Structures are given as C-alpha cells and as structure tokens.
Short mmCIF file of C-alpha atoms and ligand atoms in Angstrom, two decimals:
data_model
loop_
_atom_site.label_atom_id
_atom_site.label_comp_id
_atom_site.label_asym_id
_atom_site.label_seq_id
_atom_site.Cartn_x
_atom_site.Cartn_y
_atom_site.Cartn_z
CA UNK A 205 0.00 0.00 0.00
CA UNK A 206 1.52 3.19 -0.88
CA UNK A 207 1.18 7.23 -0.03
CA UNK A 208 -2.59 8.13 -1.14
CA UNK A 209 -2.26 11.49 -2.97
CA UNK A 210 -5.78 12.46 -1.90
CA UNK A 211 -5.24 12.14 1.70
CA UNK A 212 -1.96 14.08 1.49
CA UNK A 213 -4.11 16.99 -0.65
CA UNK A 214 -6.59 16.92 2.08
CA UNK A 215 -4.15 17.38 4.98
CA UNK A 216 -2.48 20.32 3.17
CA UNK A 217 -5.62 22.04 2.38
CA UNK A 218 -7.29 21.81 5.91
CA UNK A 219 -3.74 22.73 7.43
CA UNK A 220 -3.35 25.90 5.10
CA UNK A 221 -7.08 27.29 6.16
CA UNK A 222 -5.60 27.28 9.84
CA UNK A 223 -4.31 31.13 9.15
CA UNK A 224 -4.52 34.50 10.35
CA UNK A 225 -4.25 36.02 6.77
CA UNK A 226 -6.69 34.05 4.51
CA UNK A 227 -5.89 34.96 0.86
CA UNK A 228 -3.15 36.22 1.70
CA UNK A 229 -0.77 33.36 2.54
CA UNK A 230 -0.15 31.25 5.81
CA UNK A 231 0.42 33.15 8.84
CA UNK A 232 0.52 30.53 12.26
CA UNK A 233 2.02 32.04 14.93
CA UNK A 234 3.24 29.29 17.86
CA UNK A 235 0.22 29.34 20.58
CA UNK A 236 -2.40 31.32 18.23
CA UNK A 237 -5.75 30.88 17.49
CA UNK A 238 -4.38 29.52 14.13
CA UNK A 239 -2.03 26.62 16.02
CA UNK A 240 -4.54 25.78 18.35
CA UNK A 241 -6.95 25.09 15.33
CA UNK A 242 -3.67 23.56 13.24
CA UNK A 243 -2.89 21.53 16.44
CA UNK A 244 -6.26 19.98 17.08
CA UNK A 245 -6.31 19.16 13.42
CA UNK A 246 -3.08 17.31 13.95
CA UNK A 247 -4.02 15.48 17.52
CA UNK A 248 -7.33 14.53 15.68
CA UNK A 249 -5.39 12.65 12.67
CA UNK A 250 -3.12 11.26 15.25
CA UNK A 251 -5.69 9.31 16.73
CA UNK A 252 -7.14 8.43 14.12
CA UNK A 253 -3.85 6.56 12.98
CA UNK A 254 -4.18 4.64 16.80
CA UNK A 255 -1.01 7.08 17.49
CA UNK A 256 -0.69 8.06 21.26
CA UNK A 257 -1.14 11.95 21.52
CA UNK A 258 1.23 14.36 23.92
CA UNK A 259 2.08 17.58 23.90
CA UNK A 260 5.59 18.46 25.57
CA UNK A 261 6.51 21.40 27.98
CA UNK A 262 6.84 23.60 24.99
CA UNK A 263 3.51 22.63 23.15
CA UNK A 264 5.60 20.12 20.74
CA UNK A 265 3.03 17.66 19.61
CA UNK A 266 3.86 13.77 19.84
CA UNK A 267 1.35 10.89 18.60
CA UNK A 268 3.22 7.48 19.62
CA UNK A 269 2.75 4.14 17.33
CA UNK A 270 2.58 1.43 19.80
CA UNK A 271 5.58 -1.07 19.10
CA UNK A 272 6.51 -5.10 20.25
CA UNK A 273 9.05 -3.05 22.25
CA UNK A 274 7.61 0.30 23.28
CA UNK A 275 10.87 1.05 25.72
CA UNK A 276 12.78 1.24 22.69
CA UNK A 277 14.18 4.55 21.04
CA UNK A 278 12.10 5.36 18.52
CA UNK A 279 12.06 6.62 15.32
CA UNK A 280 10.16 10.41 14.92
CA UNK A 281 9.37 11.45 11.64
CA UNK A 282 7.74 14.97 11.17
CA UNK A 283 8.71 18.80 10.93
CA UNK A 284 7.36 22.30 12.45
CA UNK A 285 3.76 24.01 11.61
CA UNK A 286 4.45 27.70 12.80
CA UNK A 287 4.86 29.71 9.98
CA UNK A 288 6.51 33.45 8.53
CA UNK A 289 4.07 35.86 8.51
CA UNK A 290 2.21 35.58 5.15
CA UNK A 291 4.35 32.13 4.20
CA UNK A 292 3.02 29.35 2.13
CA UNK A 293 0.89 26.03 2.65
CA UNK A 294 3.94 23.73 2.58
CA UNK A 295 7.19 25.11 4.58
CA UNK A 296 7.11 22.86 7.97
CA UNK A 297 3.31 21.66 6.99
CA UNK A 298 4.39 19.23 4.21
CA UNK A 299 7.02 17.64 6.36
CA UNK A 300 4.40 16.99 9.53
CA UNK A 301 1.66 15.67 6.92
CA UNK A 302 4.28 13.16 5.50
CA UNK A 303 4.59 11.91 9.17
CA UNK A 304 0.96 11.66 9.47
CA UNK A 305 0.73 9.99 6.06
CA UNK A 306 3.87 7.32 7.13
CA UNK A 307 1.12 6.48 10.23
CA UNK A 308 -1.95 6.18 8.22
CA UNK A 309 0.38 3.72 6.02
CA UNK A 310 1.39 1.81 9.23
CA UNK A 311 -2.19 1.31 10.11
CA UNK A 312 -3.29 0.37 6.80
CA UNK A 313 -0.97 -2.24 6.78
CA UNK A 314 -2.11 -3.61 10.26
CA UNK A 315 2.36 -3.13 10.94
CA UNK A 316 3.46 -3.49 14.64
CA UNK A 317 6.97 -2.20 14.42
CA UNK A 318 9.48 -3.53 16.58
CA UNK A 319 10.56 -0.05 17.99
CA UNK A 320 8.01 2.65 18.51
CA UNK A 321 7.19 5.44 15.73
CA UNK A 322 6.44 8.82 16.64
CA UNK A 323 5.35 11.59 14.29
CA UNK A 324 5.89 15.07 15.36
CA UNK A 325 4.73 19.10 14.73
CA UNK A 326 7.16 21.01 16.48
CA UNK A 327 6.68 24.33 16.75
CA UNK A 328 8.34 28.02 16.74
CA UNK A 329 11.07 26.98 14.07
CA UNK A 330 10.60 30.13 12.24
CA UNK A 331 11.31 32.52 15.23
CA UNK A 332 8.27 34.67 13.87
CA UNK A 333 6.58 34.62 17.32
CA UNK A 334 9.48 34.69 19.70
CA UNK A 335 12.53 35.59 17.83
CA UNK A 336 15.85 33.04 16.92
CA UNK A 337 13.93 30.45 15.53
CA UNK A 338 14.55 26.28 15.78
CA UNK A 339 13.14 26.89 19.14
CA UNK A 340 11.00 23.38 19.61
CA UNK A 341 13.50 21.04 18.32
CA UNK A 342 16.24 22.76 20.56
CA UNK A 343 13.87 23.06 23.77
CA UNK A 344 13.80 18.80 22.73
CA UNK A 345 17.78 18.72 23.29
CA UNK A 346 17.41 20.73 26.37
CA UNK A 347 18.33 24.21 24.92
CA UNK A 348 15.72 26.02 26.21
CA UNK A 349 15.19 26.63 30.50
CA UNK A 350 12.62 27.17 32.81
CA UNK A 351 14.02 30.42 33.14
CA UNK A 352 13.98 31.37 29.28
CA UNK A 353 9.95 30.17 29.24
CA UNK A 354 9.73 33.40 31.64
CA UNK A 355 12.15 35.68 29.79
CA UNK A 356 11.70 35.04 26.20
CA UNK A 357 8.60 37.49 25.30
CA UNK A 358 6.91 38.12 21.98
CA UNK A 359 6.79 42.11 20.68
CA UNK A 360 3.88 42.41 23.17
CA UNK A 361 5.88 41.49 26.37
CA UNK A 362 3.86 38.31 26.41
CA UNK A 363 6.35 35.48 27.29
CA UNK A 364 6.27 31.89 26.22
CA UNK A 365 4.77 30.61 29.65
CA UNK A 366 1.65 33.18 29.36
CA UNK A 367 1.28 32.74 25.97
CA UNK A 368 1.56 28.62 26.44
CA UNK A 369 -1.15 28.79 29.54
CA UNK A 370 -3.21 30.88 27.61
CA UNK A 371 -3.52 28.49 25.24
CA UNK A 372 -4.76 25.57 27.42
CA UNK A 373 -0.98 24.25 27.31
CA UNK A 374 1.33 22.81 30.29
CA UNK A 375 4.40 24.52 30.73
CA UNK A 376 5.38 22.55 33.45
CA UNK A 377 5.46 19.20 31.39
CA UNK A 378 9.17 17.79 30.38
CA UNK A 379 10.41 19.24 27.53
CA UNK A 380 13.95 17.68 26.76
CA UNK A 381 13.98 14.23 25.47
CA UNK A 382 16.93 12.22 25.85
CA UNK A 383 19.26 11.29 23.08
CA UNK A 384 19.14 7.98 24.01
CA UNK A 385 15.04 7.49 23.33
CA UNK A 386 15.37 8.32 19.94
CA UNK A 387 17.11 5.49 17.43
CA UNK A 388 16.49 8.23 14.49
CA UNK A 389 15.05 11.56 13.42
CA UNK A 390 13.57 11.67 9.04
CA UNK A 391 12.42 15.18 8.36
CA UNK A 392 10.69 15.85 4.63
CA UNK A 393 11.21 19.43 3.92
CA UNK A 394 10.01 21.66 0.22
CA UNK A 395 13.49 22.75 -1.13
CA UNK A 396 12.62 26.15 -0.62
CA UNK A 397 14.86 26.89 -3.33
CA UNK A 398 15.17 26.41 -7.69
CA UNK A 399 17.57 23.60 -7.59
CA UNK A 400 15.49 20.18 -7.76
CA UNK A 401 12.96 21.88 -10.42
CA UNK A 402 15.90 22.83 -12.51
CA UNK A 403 17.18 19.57 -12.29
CA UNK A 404 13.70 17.59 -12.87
CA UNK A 405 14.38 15.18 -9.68
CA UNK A 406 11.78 14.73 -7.62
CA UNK A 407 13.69 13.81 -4.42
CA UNK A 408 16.94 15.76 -3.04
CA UNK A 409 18.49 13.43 -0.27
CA UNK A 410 20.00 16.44 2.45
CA UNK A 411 23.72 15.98 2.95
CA UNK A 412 24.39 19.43 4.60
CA UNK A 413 22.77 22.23 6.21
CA UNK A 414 23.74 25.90 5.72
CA UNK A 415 25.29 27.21 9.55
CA UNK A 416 22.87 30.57 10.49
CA UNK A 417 23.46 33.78 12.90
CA UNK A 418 20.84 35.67 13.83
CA UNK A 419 21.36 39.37 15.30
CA UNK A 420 18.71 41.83 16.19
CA UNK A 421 20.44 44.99 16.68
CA UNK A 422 19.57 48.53 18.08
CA UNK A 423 20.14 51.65 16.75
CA UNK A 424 19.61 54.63 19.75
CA UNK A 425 19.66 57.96 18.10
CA UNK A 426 16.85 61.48 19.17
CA UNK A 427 13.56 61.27 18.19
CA UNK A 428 12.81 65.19 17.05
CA UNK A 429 10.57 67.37 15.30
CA UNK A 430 11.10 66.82 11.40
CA UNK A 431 10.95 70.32 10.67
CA UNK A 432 12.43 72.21 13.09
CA UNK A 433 15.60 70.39 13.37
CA UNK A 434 18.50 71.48 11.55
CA UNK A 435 20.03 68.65 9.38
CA UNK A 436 23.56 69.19 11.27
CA UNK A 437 21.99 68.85 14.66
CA UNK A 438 20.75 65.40 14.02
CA UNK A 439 21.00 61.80 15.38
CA UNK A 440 18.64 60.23 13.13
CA UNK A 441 18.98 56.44 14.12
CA UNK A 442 16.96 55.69 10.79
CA UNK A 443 19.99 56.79 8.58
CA UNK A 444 22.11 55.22 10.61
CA UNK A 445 20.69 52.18 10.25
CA UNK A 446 20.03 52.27 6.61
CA UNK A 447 23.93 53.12 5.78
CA UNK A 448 24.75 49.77 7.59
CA UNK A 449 21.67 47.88 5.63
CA UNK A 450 22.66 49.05 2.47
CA UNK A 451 26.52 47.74 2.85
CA UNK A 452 24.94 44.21 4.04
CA UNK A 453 24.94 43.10 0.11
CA UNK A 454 28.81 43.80 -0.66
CA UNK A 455 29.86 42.82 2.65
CA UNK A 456 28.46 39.18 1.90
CA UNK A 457 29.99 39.07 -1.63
CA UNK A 458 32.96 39.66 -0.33
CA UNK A 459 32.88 36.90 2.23
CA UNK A 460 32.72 33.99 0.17
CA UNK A 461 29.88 33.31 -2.86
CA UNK A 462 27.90 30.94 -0.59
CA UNK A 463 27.59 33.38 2.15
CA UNK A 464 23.55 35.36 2.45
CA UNK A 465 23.82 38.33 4.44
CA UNK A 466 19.69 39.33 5.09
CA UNK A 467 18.17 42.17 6.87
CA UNK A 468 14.62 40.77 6.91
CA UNK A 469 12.90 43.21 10.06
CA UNK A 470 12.63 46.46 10.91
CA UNK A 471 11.23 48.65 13.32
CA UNK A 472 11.32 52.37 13.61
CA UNK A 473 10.38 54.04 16.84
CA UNK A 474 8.01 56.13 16.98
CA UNK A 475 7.24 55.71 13.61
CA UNK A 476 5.65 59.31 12.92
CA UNK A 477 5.80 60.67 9.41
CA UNK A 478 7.02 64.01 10.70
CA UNK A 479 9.22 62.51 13.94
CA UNK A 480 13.14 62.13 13.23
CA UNK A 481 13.36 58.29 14.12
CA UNK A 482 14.69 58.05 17.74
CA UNK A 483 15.17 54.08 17.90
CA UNK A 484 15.76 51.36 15.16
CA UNK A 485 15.42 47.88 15.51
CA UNK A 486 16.41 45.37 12.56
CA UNK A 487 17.81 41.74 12.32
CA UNK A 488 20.73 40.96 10.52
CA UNK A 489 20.32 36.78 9.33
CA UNK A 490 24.00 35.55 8.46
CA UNK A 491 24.70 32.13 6.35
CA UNK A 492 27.35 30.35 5.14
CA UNK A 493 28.20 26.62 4.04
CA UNK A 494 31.24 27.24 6.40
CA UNK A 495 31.86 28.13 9.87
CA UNK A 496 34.73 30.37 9.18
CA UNK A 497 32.48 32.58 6.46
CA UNK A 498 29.56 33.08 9.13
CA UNK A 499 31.95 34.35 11.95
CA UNK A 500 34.11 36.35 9.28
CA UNK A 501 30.87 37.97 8.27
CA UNK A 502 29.69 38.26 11.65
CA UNK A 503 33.01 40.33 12.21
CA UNK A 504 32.74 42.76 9.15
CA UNK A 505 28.67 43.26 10.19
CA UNK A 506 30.13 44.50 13.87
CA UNK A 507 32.52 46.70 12.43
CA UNK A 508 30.18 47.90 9.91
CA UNK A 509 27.35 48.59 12.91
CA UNK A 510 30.21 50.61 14.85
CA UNK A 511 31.19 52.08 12.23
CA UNK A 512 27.52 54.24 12.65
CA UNK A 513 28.01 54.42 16.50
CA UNK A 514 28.52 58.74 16.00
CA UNK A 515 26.95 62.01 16.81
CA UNK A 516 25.01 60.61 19.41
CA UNK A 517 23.77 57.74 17.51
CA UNK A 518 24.19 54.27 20.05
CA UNK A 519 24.54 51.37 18.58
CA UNK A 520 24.05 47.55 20.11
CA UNK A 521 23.30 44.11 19.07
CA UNK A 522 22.01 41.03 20.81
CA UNK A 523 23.07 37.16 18.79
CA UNK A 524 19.69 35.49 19.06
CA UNK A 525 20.75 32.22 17.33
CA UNK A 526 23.58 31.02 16.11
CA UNK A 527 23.78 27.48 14.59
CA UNK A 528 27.29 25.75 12.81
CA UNK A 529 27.24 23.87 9.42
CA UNK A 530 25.86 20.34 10.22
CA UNK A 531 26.48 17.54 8.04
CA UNK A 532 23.72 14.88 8.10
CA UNK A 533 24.13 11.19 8.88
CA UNK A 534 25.84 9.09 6.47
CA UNK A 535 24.00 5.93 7.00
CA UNK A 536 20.72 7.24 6.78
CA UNK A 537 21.52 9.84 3.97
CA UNK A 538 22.31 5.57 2.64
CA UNK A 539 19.49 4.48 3.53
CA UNK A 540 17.51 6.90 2.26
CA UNK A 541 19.11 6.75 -1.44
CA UNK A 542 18.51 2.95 -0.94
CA UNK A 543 15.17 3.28 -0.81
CA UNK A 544 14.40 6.22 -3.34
CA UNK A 545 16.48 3.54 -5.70
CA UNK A 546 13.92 0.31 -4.75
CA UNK A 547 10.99 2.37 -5.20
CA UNK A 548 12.73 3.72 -8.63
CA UNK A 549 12.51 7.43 -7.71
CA UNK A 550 15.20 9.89 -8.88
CA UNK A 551 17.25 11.35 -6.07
CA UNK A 552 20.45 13.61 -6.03
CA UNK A 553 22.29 14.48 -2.89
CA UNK A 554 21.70 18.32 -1.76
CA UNK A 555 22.85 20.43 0.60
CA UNK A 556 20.39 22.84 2.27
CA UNK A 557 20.35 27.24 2.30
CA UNK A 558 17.64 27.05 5.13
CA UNK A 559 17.89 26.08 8.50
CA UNK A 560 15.65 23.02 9.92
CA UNK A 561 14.92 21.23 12.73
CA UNK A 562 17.01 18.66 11.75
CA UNK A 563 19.95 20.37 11.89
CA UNK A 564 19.33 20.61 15.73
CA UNK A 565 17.99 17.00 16.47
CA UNK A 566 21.51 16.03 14.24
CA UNK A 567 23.10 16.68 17.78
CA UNK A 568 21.64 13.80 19.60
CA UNK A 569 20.43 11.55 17.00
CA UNK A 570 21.15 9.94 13.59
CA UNK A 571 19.29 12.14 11.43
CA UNK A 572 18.66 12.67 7.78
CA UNK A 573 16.11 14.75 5.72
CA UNK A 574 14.64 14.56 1.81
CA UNK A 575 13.51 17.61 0.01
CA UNK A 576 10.82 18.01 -2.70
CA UNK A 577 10.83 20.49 -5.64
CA UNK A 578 9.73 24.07 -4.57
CA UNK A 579 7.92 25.68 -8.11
CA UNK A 580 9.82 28.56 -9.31
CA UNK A 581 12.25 27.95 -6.23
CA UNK A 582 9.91 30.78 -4.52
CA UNK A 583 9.35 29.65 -0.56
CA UNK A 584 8.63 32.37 2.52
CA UNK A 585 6.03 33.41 0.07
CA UNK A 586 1.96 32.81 -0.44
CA UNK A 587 2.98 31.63 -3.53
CA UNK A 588 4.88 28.28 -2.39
CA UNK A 589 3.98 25.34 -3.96
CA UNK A 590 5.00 21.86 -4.48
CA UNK A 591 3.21 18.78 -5.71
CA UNK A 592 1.25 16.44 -3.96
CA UNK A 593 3.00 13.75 -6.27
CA UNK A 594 6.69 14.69 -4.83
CA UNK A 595 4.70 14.77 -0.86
CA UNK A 596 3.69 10.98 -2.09
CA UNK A 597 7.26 9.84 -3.67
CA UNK A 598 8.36 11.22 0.10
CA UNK A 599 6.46 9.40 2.27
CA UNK A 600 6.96 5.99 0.30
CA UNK A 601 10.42 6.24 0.97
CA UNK A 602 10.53 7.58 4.88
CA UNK A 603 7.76 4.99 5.38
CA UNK A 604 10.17 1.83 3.75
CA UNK A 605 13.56 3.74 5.48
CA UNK A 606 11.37 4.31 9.13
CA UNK A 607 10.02 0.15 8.68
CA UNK A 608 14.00 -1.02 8.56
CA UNK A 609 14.55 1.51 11.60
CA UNK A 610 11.91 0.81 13.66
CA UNK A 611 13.11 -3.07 12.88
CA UNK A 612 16.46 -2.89 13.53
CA UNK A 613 16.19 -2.88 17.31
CA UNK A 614 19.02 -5.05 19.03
O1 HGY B 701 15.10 30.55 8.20
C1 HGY B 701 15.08 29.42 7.76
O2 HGY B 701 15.97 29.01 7.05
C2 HGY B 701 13.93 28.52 8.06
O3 HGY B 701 12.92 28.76 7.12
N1 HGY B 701 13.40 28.75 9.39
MN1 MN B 702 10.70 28.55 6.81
MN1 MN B 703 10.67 25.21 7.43
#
C-alpha cells in the first residue's frame, strides 16, 4: 500500500485554512488561534492513525505508534507548523503531513513495528513569534530553561509561559527528550529553493545544512521634530541604520559566494511621518556553508554597525541564534538513497540554504532529511507550492527507510 495522494491533498488544504491572513498566505504564529486550530487538526489525525497523543513542555506535539518493544528509542518522523508571517501552505506543513501519512500507512498495513514510531509538529522553528527560531527542536535537546519560558517574550511582552497557559498548554510538562530514546530523526522538507525543479528530480536526499546567525540589533539615536531640526543637529537612528543595511549586500559578496547576508525586520520608533526616528530595531540573518564565512561575516557586520556608532547615535546588538554547518548522517543519507532507488525514484544528494529542525535533532540523534521540488524555487512566500506527487514519492520512501529503523532494534 503506498502514499494516497488524496489524503496528502486533504491534509495540506485543511492545514493551510488554519491562518490569520486568509488569501493572503499562511500566517501561524506558535500558541495562536491559528495553532490551536492547526494543532487539534493534527491530535485529531493522530488518533485516528491509533497514534498516542502528547504535547511536551513547549507545546511540541507527539502521537506514539505502539511497538513489540515500546521502551525502545524510537524513530520520529515529522517537521514544524508555525509559519513566517504571510508564508506558504507547505514550509514545515508538508514535512508533519508526511509523518501523518507514514502512520496512516502503518495502520493500513495492520504493521506493529518492533521499535516505537512517533510523528511530530514542532513548533516556533521560524522565530516569527518569539525571535531566533529552531526553538521546539532545541527546547527537545534541552536548549531552552525554565528560566527562558519566563524571559523570552513576543513584541507584546507576552512570554512563552503566558502565551503557552493561555492556550490551554502545560508549561510545566518535560520538555527535553533524551538522546538515548530516539534510534532516528527523518524530516521531509520543500526545497525552498530552484535547484530540484531545474534539475527535474523529484527527491533531493540532504547531505548538509547551511550554519545561520541571527542578530537583532539597536540603533539609539533622538527622536525630534522633522521640521524644526537642523540637518547638522541630528541623530537620526533611521539613517544610521540604513547606511549599515545598504553595505549588508557587498559585505556578503565579499565573504565567500555561498555566504547570504539578510536584513529581513525592521522597526522604527516612533514611527511618525514628521518625527526624526529616535530608535531602530532590525535583524541581521547571516549564512554560510562554512563556519569560518559566518563568523568572518559576523566580524565585518560588527565593524560595519560601529562604524555608525557617532553624533550621538548608540549602537548595540544582541546574537539570538547562532547554529554551525551540520552535516547529516551518512547511514541514513544511505538508507535513504537505498530506498528512493527500490521504489525507482530519482534522487540527487543536496545540501540545504535554510535552516531546519534537523539540523538541531543532528546533535543527539542519527538524522537525515529529503527535500521536494519548490515551483519557481519561490518559498517564505503565499505563492509556495510543491506537488502532492513529490509529498507521495516522500512518504513511500521515509515509510520503507522508518520500517528497517523501527526493525532494527538489538
Ligand atoms: O530561516 C530558515 O531558514 C527557516 O525557514 N526557518
Ligand atoms: Mn521557513
Ligand atoms: Mn521550514
């Protein structure tokens, strides 16, 4: 029995009407409205495939396939279902419905693995809510503390804890899971980029994932009247922040050709037409396929932020993430060509410009991740798409690779 397309269709379509923008994209933040209606969605289809339903201490959702050896570590297959404000139906979404579509297949089949399978929806991977990003999947190595549920706030002041309880979730539940409980993490991801549609293969087998820095830095200049103050006796913290945007694009050119250099926020305080800007806010998201190109960047961004720090302009910056290169499993990325080969779909080996949850759960467990074609390469976008065909060709091979896992239990 393999992946049925019109299952897959319906999972994507019900999951991309839990939004705050309808028409106008995806927009989910972690602990909305939106994920609370995504969420139930989810816990609903996880019963349905006789899958044991938690939710951690950060609102990570778990449905558990009872195995022959439950105490065994099992094998989690799934992805994140927050999204970017105005994203598409697919980024995070596609790679939870595969899970959910791997269960459905193990109930058809009437299979008992030998080791447990658990699907998961993680959530706050994008940062959009809380800032950084990856947050689920590192609160599941132990990254995040009681103490950060208390101190890590939304742009309302509203911190994780509130905004979990007000959502009917437990903060007080465990959140990290030990390395040893899981024998293997199998993310599906869209490519998010042009690569596999340019190539016409259906299937890109991950081998390594882009390292990311994240900065959010502050620009403290005099809020003033716009027409009574005399161009010389200014410390506009807008232009100040707009000559170090506007140098972001060489500065990451010269680095290295691989290396993305993105200034994707901004906030100007108080934001009156007539008002010179007083305070800037703006992120500054660094990549590079190589450690030493992210931290060389990081250096040249510094100096180019000081640089501005003059005529009463202040200048600071806070590193909200920062995540090195990872290279994904060997064996699995193996076992994964294996079984794209047996079912006679086309794979190439790819390595990845976004970050992932994967690249996180990589630290404590084998892990490896497949990508499907993105059309037009466009992603972060309402117009994302891929097709249901590629979801399918997916899940037929993490449901064959997850069946030799979940068998393979000494
Ligand atoms: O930013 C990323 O690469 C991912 O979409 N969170
Ligand atoms: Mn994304
Ligand atoms: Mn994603």
């Amino acid at each position: 029995m393999l992946a049925n397309e019109s299952r897959i269709a319906a999972h994507i379509q019900e999951l991309s009407k839990c939004t705050a923008t309808t028409g106008e994209g995806v927009t989910r933040l972690t602990y909305s409205k939106e994920d609370i209606q995504a969420r139930d969605y989810i816990k609903a289809k996880m019963k349905e495939y006789n899958l044991q339903v938690y939710e951690d201490g950060l609102g990570n959702i778990f449905g558990k396939l009872a195995a022959k050896n439950n105490d065994a570590p099992s094998v989690i297959i799934g992805s994140h279902f927050d999204s970017v404000p105005h994203g598409g139906a697919y980024d995070g979404t596609a790679g939870v419905v595969v899970g959910l579509e791997v269960a459905a297949l193990y109930q058809e089949n009437n299979l008992k693995p030998t080791a447990p399978l658990e699907i998961i929806a993680m959530v706050e991977e994008e940062g959009t809510r809380f800032g950084g990003g990856l947050l689920g999947s590192r609160s599941i190595v132990g990254d995040v503390s009681d103490e950060d549920l208390s101190t890590i706030k939304d742009k309302d002041g509203i911190s994780i804890r509130a905004a979990m309880e007000e959502a009917q979730l437990n903060p007080r539940v465990p959140r990290k899971r030990e390395g040893n409980t899981i024998r293997a993490f199998l993310e599906m991801h869209i490519e998010q980029g042009p690569i596999l549609e340019e190539k016409n293969i259906p299937i890109g087998v991950v081998q390594s994932i882009i390292g990311l820095m994240q900065l959010k830095v502050t620009i403290q200049g005099q809020a003033g009247h716009a027409g009574t103050t005399p161009m010389n006796k200014r410390a506009d913290a807008l232009v100040a922040a707009s000559s170090i945007i506007r140098q972001l694009p060489s500065l990451a050119e010269e680095t290295g050709e691989e290396t993305v250099v993105t200034t994707g926020s901004l906030q100007v305080y108080p934001n009156g037409a007539n008002v010179i800007p007083g305070k800037v806010e703006f992120t500054v998201d660094i990549r590079s396929g190589e450690e030493k190109d992210v931290l060389h960047a990081l250096e040249k961004v510094k100096s180019t932020i000081h640089a501005q720090e003059v005529a009463g302009v202040k200048v600071a910056f806070e590193q909200k993430t920062y995540i090195p290169p990872k290279s994904l499993d060997p064996s699995i990325r193996k076992l994964l060509v294996q079984k794209s080969d047996t079912l006679g779909i086309p794979s190439c080996s790819i390595n990845s410009g976004a970050g992932h949850d994967a690249m996180i759960l990589s630290d404590v467990t084998e892990t490896g991740m497949v990508f499907i074609p993105s059309k037009d390469g466009l992603s972060h976008c309402p117009e994302e798409f891929s097709d249901i065909k590629d979801i399918a060709s997916s899940v037929n091979i993490l449901y064959e690779a997850s069946k030799t896992l979940t068998e393979e239990v000494e």
